[in-house]
Every structure is written in C-alpha cells, then in structure tokens.
Amino acid sequence: MNEFAKELKAENADWVSEVKEALGETTITVPREAIVEVCASLKTNHGFDMLADLCGADRGPEEDPRFEVNYHLFSTKHHSRLRLKVILSEDDPHVNTVSGVWKTANWHERETYDLVGVIFDNHPDLRRILLPSDFDGHALRKDYPLRGYEPYSLT
Amino acid sequence: MGLENNIWESLPDVITVKLDAVINWARKSSIWPATFGLACCAIEMMNSVSARNDLSRFGAETFRASPRQADVMIVSGRVSRKMAPVLRRIYDQMPEPKWVISMGACATSGGVFDNYAIVQGVDKIVPVDIYIPGCPPRPEMLVHAITMLQEKIMSESVKDRKDTFEEESRHSVVPGTLPVTEGTALEREIEEEVAQNKAPRPYTVPSKHERRRSS
Amino acid sequence: MGLENITEEVEFLDQPLESQMTLSMGPQHPSTHGVLRLDLRLDGELIVKAVPDIGYLHTGMEKLFEYKKYQQGIVITDRMDYLNPLGNNLAYVMAAEKLLELEIPERAQVIRVLMCELQRIASHMVWLGTHCLDIGAMSVFFFCFKEREKILNMIESASGGRLTPSYFRIGGLMMDLPAGFENRVRQFLDNFLDAMNTFETLVTGNTIWQARTKEIGIISGEDAIDYGLTGPCLRGSGVDVDLRRDNPYTGYETYDYDVCVEHDCDVWARFKVRMRECYESHKIVRQALDRLKPGPIKADAPKVVLPDRDDMRKHMDSLIHHFLIVAEGFNVPPGEVYHAIEASKGELGVYMKSNGGPKPERVHFRGPSFVNLQALPVMSEGEMVADVVAIIGSLDIVLGEIDR
C-alpha cells in the first residue's frame, strides 16, 4: 500500500474508505465529510502543497452513487502524485470546498459545478464559469444531449 | 446617413453609376479588418500579416481594435453561444459599408464541434460575404479571400446598400441587450414569405447539420 | 486577495464611490490574447480589483470526447491549445497508452521529444511576438513569426498540418519522418541561435522593455504554488519544478538540459525563463537528432495500432485489424489515469477514465492556462492599467485551452 495512504489511515481510520493502486497511481477514496480535513492534513503534514487538478465525473443516470470528484494532488517537494476521490449520490451532490486549503481549487470547483453540477458548500463564489449564467442544465452529465436542447438563435 | 444616401437622394442614376467605380476602388484598396481573433484561425490570421504572407500588399494590413474604424470582420474561429451576442454587437458597431469573412470550418458550419456550446455557423448571427474552408485555413487562403472580397466590392453599387441603412439603424443595440427583433416593413414581408415557404430566410441559412437533423 | 465573496461584490457595485470606475476589458480586445474579458475596478489608473470572466470560447470538448472513439479524440486535442498542439496530442495519447499499457518503440519516443521541443520553441515564439506587440514593440512580432514559420513548415512536412498536426497516435506516430527532415532541422538549429541573438538585442537589453517588465506583476513562490501556477510562471517565482525532470516521460530523464529558474517573481523573470527555455529546447532537439536511429515507429499491438499500408496489401489479418480499428475502434481496459506533461505553458494534465468500451467515459484536461489565469487578480492588483497587458502577456494564456 502507498505510504501516504498508510500514514493517513494511521492518522484517522475514518478518513480512508478505500485504497486502490492501479497503473502506477494511487487512488484513495475519502468520505465526503472528511475531505477538507484530509486535504489539510496532506498539505501540512505530507508536503502535498499543490492541487494539480480537480474534476468531477458523471457515471451515468442509472448508477448510484452517480457522481465522483477527483482531486489530483502534487508535491513540489517530493514530486509524487496522489488521487483523492469523493463519491456523491444524485440526490445530495454536496461536498465541502477545499478552496480554503488551496486557492487554486476555486476555479476548478466552479468549473465542476458548471459542467457536472456538483455543489461545493461554503465556496466563496460558486457561479457558472464557462457557460452563460442563463444556461439550462449541466453539460457534462450523461443525460444532457450532446447538441443541447435546441439549436442556437439570437432571438 | 453617409455618402450613399446623399448621392442616392440628390443625384440621378447616371452619375452614381459613374461614381460607383471610384468609390468601390477606394473602398477595396484599403479594407481595414477588425481584430476579431477567436481561436486557432486567429493565429493563421496573424500569420497572414506577418513577413511571409504580407497582407498589406492588398491594403488590408491595418487591423483595427475598434469596430468603429473597421470595414471587414474576419470571424476567425468557433463562435460559442456566450460569444454570439458579443459578435453581433461588434458587427452592429461597425459602420457601413461592412463585410464579413467567415474564416475556417468552425465559423462556417461549426466544424468538428457539433455540440451544445458552438453556434453552427456564424451566418446565423451576421450576414457573411466570403466563406473560407479549412481547419484552419492557410494564410494564403485568407489572402485569397481578401482578393475575392475586393472583386465583390468592385461589383457592388452604392445603390445596393440603401436598404441596409434602415436595417442597421433598427439593429443599433442598446448596451446590454440583444438586437431588436420586431422588424421593418421589408423584413415583415420577408417573414411572411418565409412563413409561406416562398423565399429562404435571409442570413439564417440552416447549416448542414441542422438540415440533417430536421429532415 | 483574489476573488472574494459574490455578495461583497454586489455591495461594492452598489456603493457610488466617486473616485472608482469599472472598466470592462474584452472580450474583443487586441491584448487579451483571444476572448478573455476582464472586469477592472479602477481608482484613477490603479487597479483596485480585477475579475477575469472566461467562457467566451467554450467549445464543449470534454463532452465531445465522450462521443468520439479514442483515436478520434486526438483531432480535438489539436484545437485546445492551438499554439502547442503536439503537446496536447502527447498528453492525450500518453494517457490512453497508460490505460492500454503499451510499450512505445525508441524511435517514436525520440521523434516525440524532437517534435514537442520544436513545438515548444514555436509556442514561445508566438508568446514573445505577442507579448512584445502588447507592450509596444512591433518589429519583434515579425521576426518571431518568421522563425515560427520555419518550424511550422517542418511540422507540416512531417504531419501534413501546419497548426493542427495530429501527428502522434495511440501506440506511436502517424508516419515516419520524411526524407531530408533531419537536415532541415539541423539547418534551422544552426540559424536559430542567430535569431535568438536578434531577440536578445531587440528586447532583453532594451531599457524600455526592462522598465515595463521589472517589478510588475509580482507573485511570491508560496502564492504561486497555492494558486497552482505551473511551467514558466512557477519557475519565474523561484520554484524549481519541471515535470520533464521530476515526473519524466518519453525518456526526458536521459537528455541533458537545465531547468530554468528565476527568482525575481515578476514579468521580467517569467520573460527570462521563457527566453532561456528556448535555448534549452534547442539543446534537447540537437540531442534528439543525434539519437535518431532507424527502427519501428509503432508499438507492437495490432489490435490498437493501424497497420502499415504495405502490410494491408499483403496480409489478410492486417486488413481485418485495420477495418476493425477504423470501424469499431478498440476496447480500452477499465480504469482511470491522470497523466501530466510539461507543455510550453505548464502542467498539461489529462484525466482519462475508461469503462472498457471504445469510447472514453470521461476525459478532463487540466489546462495550464486555466489555472495560471486564476492568479491574474493577485498579480495585477495595485498595478497600472497598462501593466495588466504586460501581465497577461507574461502568463502566456491561450483561451482555447482555458475554455475548452
């Protein structure tokens, strides 16, 4: 098992619900209540000072739980990478923001909210970022049609 | 408004026919494009003014940042739904006479991006004079398009643009709003004709994808 | 600092502060490198607050990936960061290769490095040209595009496309390098240092340039990491991170080059990092040229990699494989990967998730410009309006990648 996963589990057993290693990458599934604490701990104690990427994914409307949010952590000190995963159900797609831990999470979370529709609680400025504010629906959901609901017209 | 109206109202046809050639020559020799770089094609547009292709040989190198000083809008790249109202407003801000070149597959028909975010062809928003195929077109193709536009300008008459003034003044946009939609008498006539399937809708030719979808 | 609470923003607008005004810069503005829009709150000429507004080029690429087969997605990546299309190809292709666990032959790896470094030079040429154009030095633009044109011609001779090459394929390359390619690159490399000299004379030693860039747009190393800056922007703040060295891919660990780090944290530092990177890329290209040995350019995976034309005419199974790959695609084992490369603008990451079918379930691109732009408010607050243009230029953003 990855050393960071081990240390994390030793720190608090509730923080790690699953560890998966595949293709040279480690994925730690974290319960959504603990994500901010886990991130803060990884940042301060384990040197993961950069959030390289944050992205949401939709598994499809028939799946339950439906959404997942992936946090790709990177350390500028020891150059290792780690993926945290939070799994969310369709009825309650809420997770706490990590923009307090890394400021870069701000736009990533706005993008995830815009395209996937995951709501980040306590986010300082949760608005649409890529699509116009009157856009209907969340484009990256599997049940959103590729061409949208209607062709574009100015009027 | 403008030279055309004065000539049209005060001078008889014979003289305007003679003037056409002079005015058109002056217009075609210094087409100033508006900087309207959107995506990949914008880089090729920049390339067309650079040392190798040198668009200034055709009098079109002065890219103006302000649409008020521009004659031709080169829509270089994909137009997203968020950008479409902006594009229309910039077109409205350009003074007559004005032309539009739709550069590249995305601006012309949506290109490979047949999806929710991209307007399937800029001709749904503004009237287009020249279409350039390619993804992206080479700078030489843009140079060719400019020369084609010059030919088109030479074949125009100042009389042809009489109607567009009416339209332009109607479309002048209040900041923060979309173009007005109610329409002049001329446009209502066209609307009726369109409704009775007598004439194709002007400036809103359905794109390839849309036609396929509706059929 | 940074983007504050939206309610605060609304309150801010409601207050009729006499000395402050709001300036909307863009989306059609010559110095925003595309369709970026900035809301600037100004106190005289000083910037109180800058709020970037993006999305004017949102193309729905990530949605489109889910509807395209793996090999069809390469074409879309070209249009993302259109100044560095080969870097995008590489990131996408390598993520898919990681899922498929393919071994790429040596020659293909070397050609990938060679092409990517050439593309990096081309990308930096556009950056230098437009950065100078924004600040007011017009002639540099023409010199830069002259050099870039040479690189584009080489890329075109190899791949057939100037701006959108789609040269890398899952499992190797589209085709081998054309005859005489190495000589053309060598010729270019011989003349390139002279061109760099021109730029150094025109720009680096120019006192006006230094006055416009020094101590402008400052961001500290800690802030840079916190905001997730990568690439030259991060190295300009004194943080020594380069994914080519730290998370090596395609054999970058075997090349000899320096990672350029500057400690001034301002526009000038980022400028110097990029200028030095051009020399380093020049070095890498030379080494890659020396390593070019004849050999296969495609991985030995007939179910994934398209067969050669000759094979198809002679062998029945090649023909069948070709038909199946083109018509139905290939299945990729389920799993998820995040692969990051050092593109010309920073860390270009691809998150790819497969559900076992011929189309990806989710592809997410972590565009370096998207993250770098987020630091613009921090850099520009307290500066003059004219400096914002310099700061945007130093971030080297591409809107195609930001909005995707």
mmCIF file of N, CA and C in Angstrom, chain C residues 302-369:
data_model
loop_
_atom_site.group_PDB
_atom_site.id
_atom_site.type_symbol
_atom_site.label_atom_id
_atom_site.label_comp_id
_atom_site.label_asym_id
_atom_site.label_seq_id
_atom_site.Cartn_x
_atom_site.Cartn_y
_atom_site.Cartn_z
ATOM 1 N N PRO C 302 -1.224 -5.027 -32.644
ATOM 2 C CA PRO C 302 -2.021 -4.959 -33.882
ATOM 3 C C PRO C 302 -3.488 -4.616 -33.662
ATOM 4 N N LYS C 303 -3.977 -4.804 -32.433
ATOM 5 C CA LYS C 303 -5.395 -4.514 -32.213
ATOM 6 C C LYS C 303 -5.628 -3.026 -31.934
ATOM 7 N N VAL C 304 -4.563 -2.285 -31.710
ATOM 8 C CA VAL C 304 -4.704 -0.877 -31.359
ATOM 9 C C VAL C 304 -4.105 0.026 -32.442
ATOM 10 N N VAL C 305 -2.947 -0.377 -32.957
ATOM 11 C CA VAL C 305 -2.214 0.481 -33.878
ATOM 12 C C VAL C 305 -2.571 0.107 -35.308
ATOM 13 N N LEU C 306 -2.833 1.118 -36.114
ATOM 14 C CA LEU C 306 -3.155 0.864 -37.523
ATOM 15 C C LEU C 306 -1.958 0.226 -38.212
ATOM 16 N N PRO C 307 -2.187 -0.811 -39.061
ATOM 17 C CA PRO C 307 -1.062 -1.448 -39.750
ATOM 18 C C PRO C 307 -0.540 -0.575 -40.871
ATOM 19 N N ASP C 308 0.664 -0.907 -41.335
ATOM 20 C CA ASP C 308 1.231 -0.194 -42.477
ATOM 21 C C ASP C 308 0.432 -0.520 -43.739
ATOM 22 N N ARG C 309 0.504 0.408 -44.670
ATOM 23 C CA ARG C 309 -0.211 0.203 -45.935
ATOM 24 C C ARG C 309 0.269 -1.062 -46.652
ATOM 25 N N ASP C 310 1.577 -1.257 -46.648
ATOM 26 C CA ASP C 310 2.139 -2.413 -47.347
ATOM 27 C C ASP C 310 1.617 -3.711 -46.756
ATOM 28 N N ASP C 311 1.597 -3.770 -45.426
ATOM 29 C CA ASP C 311 1.104 -4.976 -44.754
ATOM 30 C C ASP C 311 -0.329 -5.255 -45.154
ATOM 31 N N MET C 312 -1.102 -4.171 -45.254
ATOM 32 C CA MET C 312 -2.523 -4.365 -45.552
ATOM 33 C C MET C 312 -2.724 -4.984 -46.921
ATOM 34 N N ARG C 313 -1.824 -4.662 -47.837
ATOM 35 C CA ARG C 313 -1.979 -5.212 -49.183
ATOM 36 C C ARG C 313 -1.571 -6.669 -49.216
ATOM 37 N N LYS C 314 -0.726 -7.094 -48.267
ATOM 38 C CA LYS C 314 -0.184 -8.450 -48.333
ATOM 39 C C LYS C 314 -0.861 -9.403 -47.362
ATOM 40 N N HIS C 315 -1.232 -8.895 -46.180
ATOM 41 C CA HIS C 315 -1.710 -9.817 -45.146
ATOM 42 C C HIS C 315 -3.185 -9.578 -44.868
ATOM 43 N N MET C 316 -3.893 -10.674 -44.822
ATOM 44 C CA MET C 316 -5.333 -10.598 -44.576
ATOM 45 C C MET C 316 -5.613 -10.073 -43.176
ATOM 46 N N ASP C 317 -4.859 -10.549 -42.175
ATOM 47 C CA ASP C 317 -5.179 -10.158 -40.799
ATOM 48 C C ASP C 317 -4.920 -8.664 -40.568
ATOM 49 N N SER C 318 -3.926 -8.115 -41.266
ATOM 50 C CA SER C 318 -3.701 -6.666 -41.149
ATOM 51 C C SER C 318 -4.908 -5.901 -41.656
ATOM 52 N N LEU C 319 -5.445 -6.403 -42.756
ATOM 53 C CA LEU C 319 -6.611 -5.735 -43.351
ATOM 54 C C LEU C 319 -7.793 -5.789 -42.382
ATOM 55 N N ILE C 320 -7.958 -6.944 -41.754
ATOM 56 C CA ILE C 320 -9.079 -7.088 -40.813
ATOM 57 C C ILE C 320 -8.880 -6.147 -39.621
ATOM 58 N N HIS C 321 -7.654 -6.124 -39.113
ATOM 59 C CA HIS C 321 -7.386 -5.238 -37.967
ATOM 60 C C HIS C 321 -7.654 -3.786 -38.340
ATOM 61 N N HIS C 322 -7.194 -3.413 -39.534
ATOM 62 C CA HIS C 322 -7.401 -2.037 -39.975
ATOM 63 C C HIS C 322 -8.893 -1.715 -40.013
ATOM 64 N N PHE C 323 -9.647 -2.651 -40.586
ATOM 65 C CA PHE C 323 -11.091 -2.427 -40.688
ATOM 66 C C PHE C 323 -11.717 -2.293 -39.301
ATOM 67 N N LEU C 324 -11.313 -3.181 -38.414
ATOM 68 C CA LEU C 324 -11.930 -3.160 -37.082
ATOM 69 C C LEU C 324 -11.574 -1.896 -36.313
ATOM 70 N N ILE C 325 -10.302 -1.494 -36.411
ATOM 71 C CA ILE C 325 -9.895 -0.291 -35.660
ATOM 72 C C ILE C 325 -10.637 0.932 -36.181
ATOM 73 N N VAL C 326 -10.734 1.027 -37.502
ATOM 74 C CA VAL C 326 -11.361 2.218 -38.066
ATOM 75 C C VAL C 326 -12.869 2.197 -37.830
ATOM 76 N N ALA C 327 -13.488 1.021 -38.024
ATOM 77 C CA ALA C 327 -14.945 0.976 -37.960
ATOM 78 C C ALA C 327 -15.452 0.933 -36.524
ATOM 79 N N GLU C 328 -14.796 0.145 -35.688
ATOM 80 C CA GLU C 328 -15.348 -0.054 -34.349
ATOM 81 C C GLU C 328 -14.473 0.498 -33.242
ATOM 82 N N GLY C 329 -13.259 0.828 -33.563
ATOM 83 C CA GLY C 329 -12.361 1.276 -32.513
ATOM 84 C C GLY C 329 -11.819 0.082 -31.757
ATOM 85 N N PHE C 330 -11.091 0.399 -30.695
ATOM 86 C CA PHE C 330 -10.549 -0.693 -29.873
ATOM 87 C C PHE C 330 -11.018 -0.492 -28.444
ATOM 88 N N ASN C 331 -11.158 -1.599 -27.753
ATOM 89 C CA ASN C 331 -11.601 -1.506 -26.369
ATOM 90 C C ASN C 331 -10.413 -1.224 -25.463
ATOM 91 N N VAL C 332 -10.640 -0.347 -24.529
ATOM 92 C CA VAL C 332 -9.591 0.012 -23.582
ATOM 93 C C VAL C 332 -10.002 -0.545 -22.223
ATOM 94 N N PRO C 333 -9.096 -1.238 -21.528
ATOM 95 C CA PRO C 333 -9.480 -1.817 -20.233
ATOM 96 C C PRO C 333 -9.953 -0.756 -19.259
ATOM 97 N N PRO C 334 -10.939 -1.087 -18.426
ATOM 98 C CA PRO C 334 -11.458 -0.082 -17.498
ATOM 99 C C PRO C 334 -10.398 0.389 -16.521
ATOM 100 N N GLY C 335 -10.520 1.630 -16.143
ATOM 101 C CA GLY C 335 -9.549 2.201 -15.221
ATOM 102 C C GLY C 335 -9.516 3.699 -15.391
ATOM 103 N N GLU C 336 -8.705 4.352 -14.580
ATOM 104 C CA GLU C 336 -8.583 5.798 -14.703
ATOM 105 C C GLU C 336 -7.133 6.192 -14.518
ATOM 106 N N VAL C 337 -6.708 7.165 -15.294
ATOM 107 C CA VAL C 337 -5.337 7.658 -15.168
ATOM 108 C C VAL C 337 -5.343 9.174 -15.197
ATOM 109 N N TYR C 338 -4.308 9.724 -14.593
ATOM 110 C CA TYR C 338 -4.032 11.155 -14.740
ATOM 111 C C TYR C 338 -2.611 11.249 -15.222
ATOM 112 N N HIS C 339 -2.447 11.763 -16.430
ATOM 113 C CA HIS C 339 -1.090 11.877 -16.941
ATOM 114 C C HIS C 339 -0.780 13.346 -17.189
ATOM 115 N N ALA C 340 0.339 13.801 -16.651
ATOM 116 C CA ALA C 340 0.703 15.209 -16.791
ATOM 117 C C ALA C 340 2.014 15.323 -17.535
ATOM 118 N N ILE C 341 2.065 16.255 -18.449
ATOM 119 C CA ILE C 341 3.313 16.554 -19.146
ATOM 120 C C ILE C 341 3.624 18.033 -18.975
ATOM 121 N N GLU C 342 4.872 18.377 -19.252
ATOM 122 C CA GLU C 342 5.269 19.771 -19.188
ATOM 123 C C GLU C 342 5.060 20.372 -20.578
ATOM 124 N N ALA C 343 3.910 20.995 -20.782
ATOM 125 C CA ALA C 343 3.678 21.657 -22.057
ATOM 126 C C ALA C 343 4.375 23.011 -22.033
ATOM 127 N N SER C 344 4.253 23.763 -23.095
ATOM 128 C CA SER C 344 5.005 25.019 -23.149
ATOM 129 C C SER C 344 4.493 26.016 -22.125
ATOM 130 N N LYS C 345 3.267 25.821 -21.637
ATOM 131 C CA LYS C 345 2.708 26.791 -20.707
ATOM 132 C C LYS C 345 2.652 26.283 -19.278
ATOM 133 N N GLY C 346 2.929 25.015 -19.074
ATOM 134 C CA GLY C 346 2.887 24.470 -17.727
ATOM 135 C C GLY C 346 2.415 23.045 -17.732
ATOM 136 N N GLU C 347 1.897 22.636 -16.585
ATOM 137 C CA GLU C 347 1.497 21.244 -16.462
ATOM 138 C C GLU C 347 0.202 21.000 -17.223
ATOM 139 N N LEU C 348 0.285 20.199 -18.254
ATOM 140 C CA LEU C 348 -0.903 19.829 -19.013
ATOM 141 C C LEU C 348 -1.289 18.426 -18.582
ATOM 142 N N GLY C 349 -2.366 18.319 -17.837
ATOM 143 C CA GLY C 349 -2.764 17.016 -17.310
ATOM 144 C C GLY C 349 -3.993 16.500 -18.009
ATOM 145 N N VAL C 350 -4.037 15.203 -18.193
ATOM 146 C CA VAL C 350 -5.210 14.582 -18.775
ATOM 147 C C VAL C 350 -5.721 13.542 -17.793
ATOM 148 N N TYR C 351 -6.959 13.707 -17.392
ATOM 149 C CA TYR C 351 -7.610 12.670 -16.594
ATOM 150 C C TYR C 351 -8.485 11.875 -17.543
ATOM 151 N N MET C 352 -8.215 10.607 -17.651
ATOM 152 C CA MET C 352 -8.979 9.782 -18.589
ATOM 153 C C MET C 352 -9.557 8.600 -17.853
ATOM 154 N N LYS C 353 -10.836 8.381 -18.054
ATOM 155 C CA LYS C 353 -11.499 7.275 -17.386
ATOM 156 C C LYS C 353 -12.143 6.400 -18.440
ATOM 157 N N SER C 354 -11.871 5.128 -18.345
ATOM 158 C CA SER C 354 -12.415 4.202 -19.332
ATOM 159 C C SER C 354 -13.376 3.246 -18.647
ATOM 160 N N ASN C 355 -14.434 2.882 -19.382
ATOM 161 C CA ASN C 355 -15.340 1.873 -18.836
ATOM 162 C C ASN C 355 -15.251 0.571 -19.623
ATOM 163 N N GLY C 356 -14.187 0.409 -20.388
ATOM 164 C CA GLY C 356 -13.993 -0.844 -21.103
ATOM 165 C C GLY C 356 -14.426 -0.800 -22.548
ATOM 166 N N GLY C 357 -15.064 0.266 -22.952
ATOM 167 C CA GLY C 357 -15.567 0.346 -24.326
ATOM 168 C C GLY C 357 -14.611 1.079 -25.241
ATOM 169 N N PRO C 358 -15.027 1.309 -26.481
ATOM 170 C CA PRO C 358 -14.154 2.017 -27.429
ATOM 171 C C PRO C 358 -14.175 3.529 -27.270
ATOM 172 N N LYS C 359 -15.056 4.054 -26.418
ATOM 173 C CA LYS C 359 -15.092 5.492 -26.184
ATOM 174 C C LYS C 359 -14.806 5.773 -24.716
ATOM 175 N N PRO C 360 -14.090 6.833 -24.422
ATOM 176 C CA PRO C 360 -13.799 7.130 -23.018
ATOM 177 C C PRO C 360 -15.056 7.541 -22.267
ATOM 178 N N GLU C 361 -15.073 7.233 -20.975
ATOM 179 C CA GLU C 361 -16.231 7.658 -20.192
ATOM 180 C C GLU C 361 -16.096 9.113 -19.790
ATOM 181 N N ARG C 362 -14.878 9.524 -19.520
ATOM 182 C CA ARG C 362 -14.656 10.918 -19.135
ATOM 183 C C ARG C 362 -13.239 11.277 -19.506
ATOM 184 N N VAL C 363 -13.079 12.413 -20.161
ATOM 185 C CA VAL C 363 -11.750 12.961 -20.403
ATOM 186 C C VAL C 363 -11.759 14.381 -19.881
ATOM 187 N N HIS C 364 -10.834 14.670 -19.005
ATOM 188 C CA HIS C 364 -10.737 16.026 -18.475
ATOM 189 C C HIS C 364 -9.335 16.540 -18.728
ATOM 190 N N PHE C 365 -9.250 17.733 -19.247
ATOM 191 C CA PHE C 365 -7.954 18.354 -19.475
ATOM 192 C C PHE C 365 -7.699 19.406 -18.410
ATOM 193 N N ARG C 366 -6.539 19.310 -17.791
ATOM 194 C CA ARG C 366 -6.134 20.338 -16.851
ATOM 195 C C ARG C 366 -5.257 21.300 -17.636
ATOM 196 N N GLY C 367 -5.853 22.352 -18.139
ATOM 197 C CA GLY C 367 -5.087 23.284 -18.949
ATOM 198 C C GLY C 367 -4.246 24.191 -18.076
ATOM 199 N N PRO C 368 -2.967 24.325 -18.379
ATOM 200 C CA PRO C 368 -2.142 25.216 -17.560
ATOM 201 C C PRO C 368 -2.616 26.668 -17.605
ATOM 202 N N SER C 369 -3.109 27.108 -18.765
ATOM 203 C CA SER C 369 -3.558 28.499 -18.854
ATOM 204 C C SER C 369 -4.730 28.763 -17.917
#
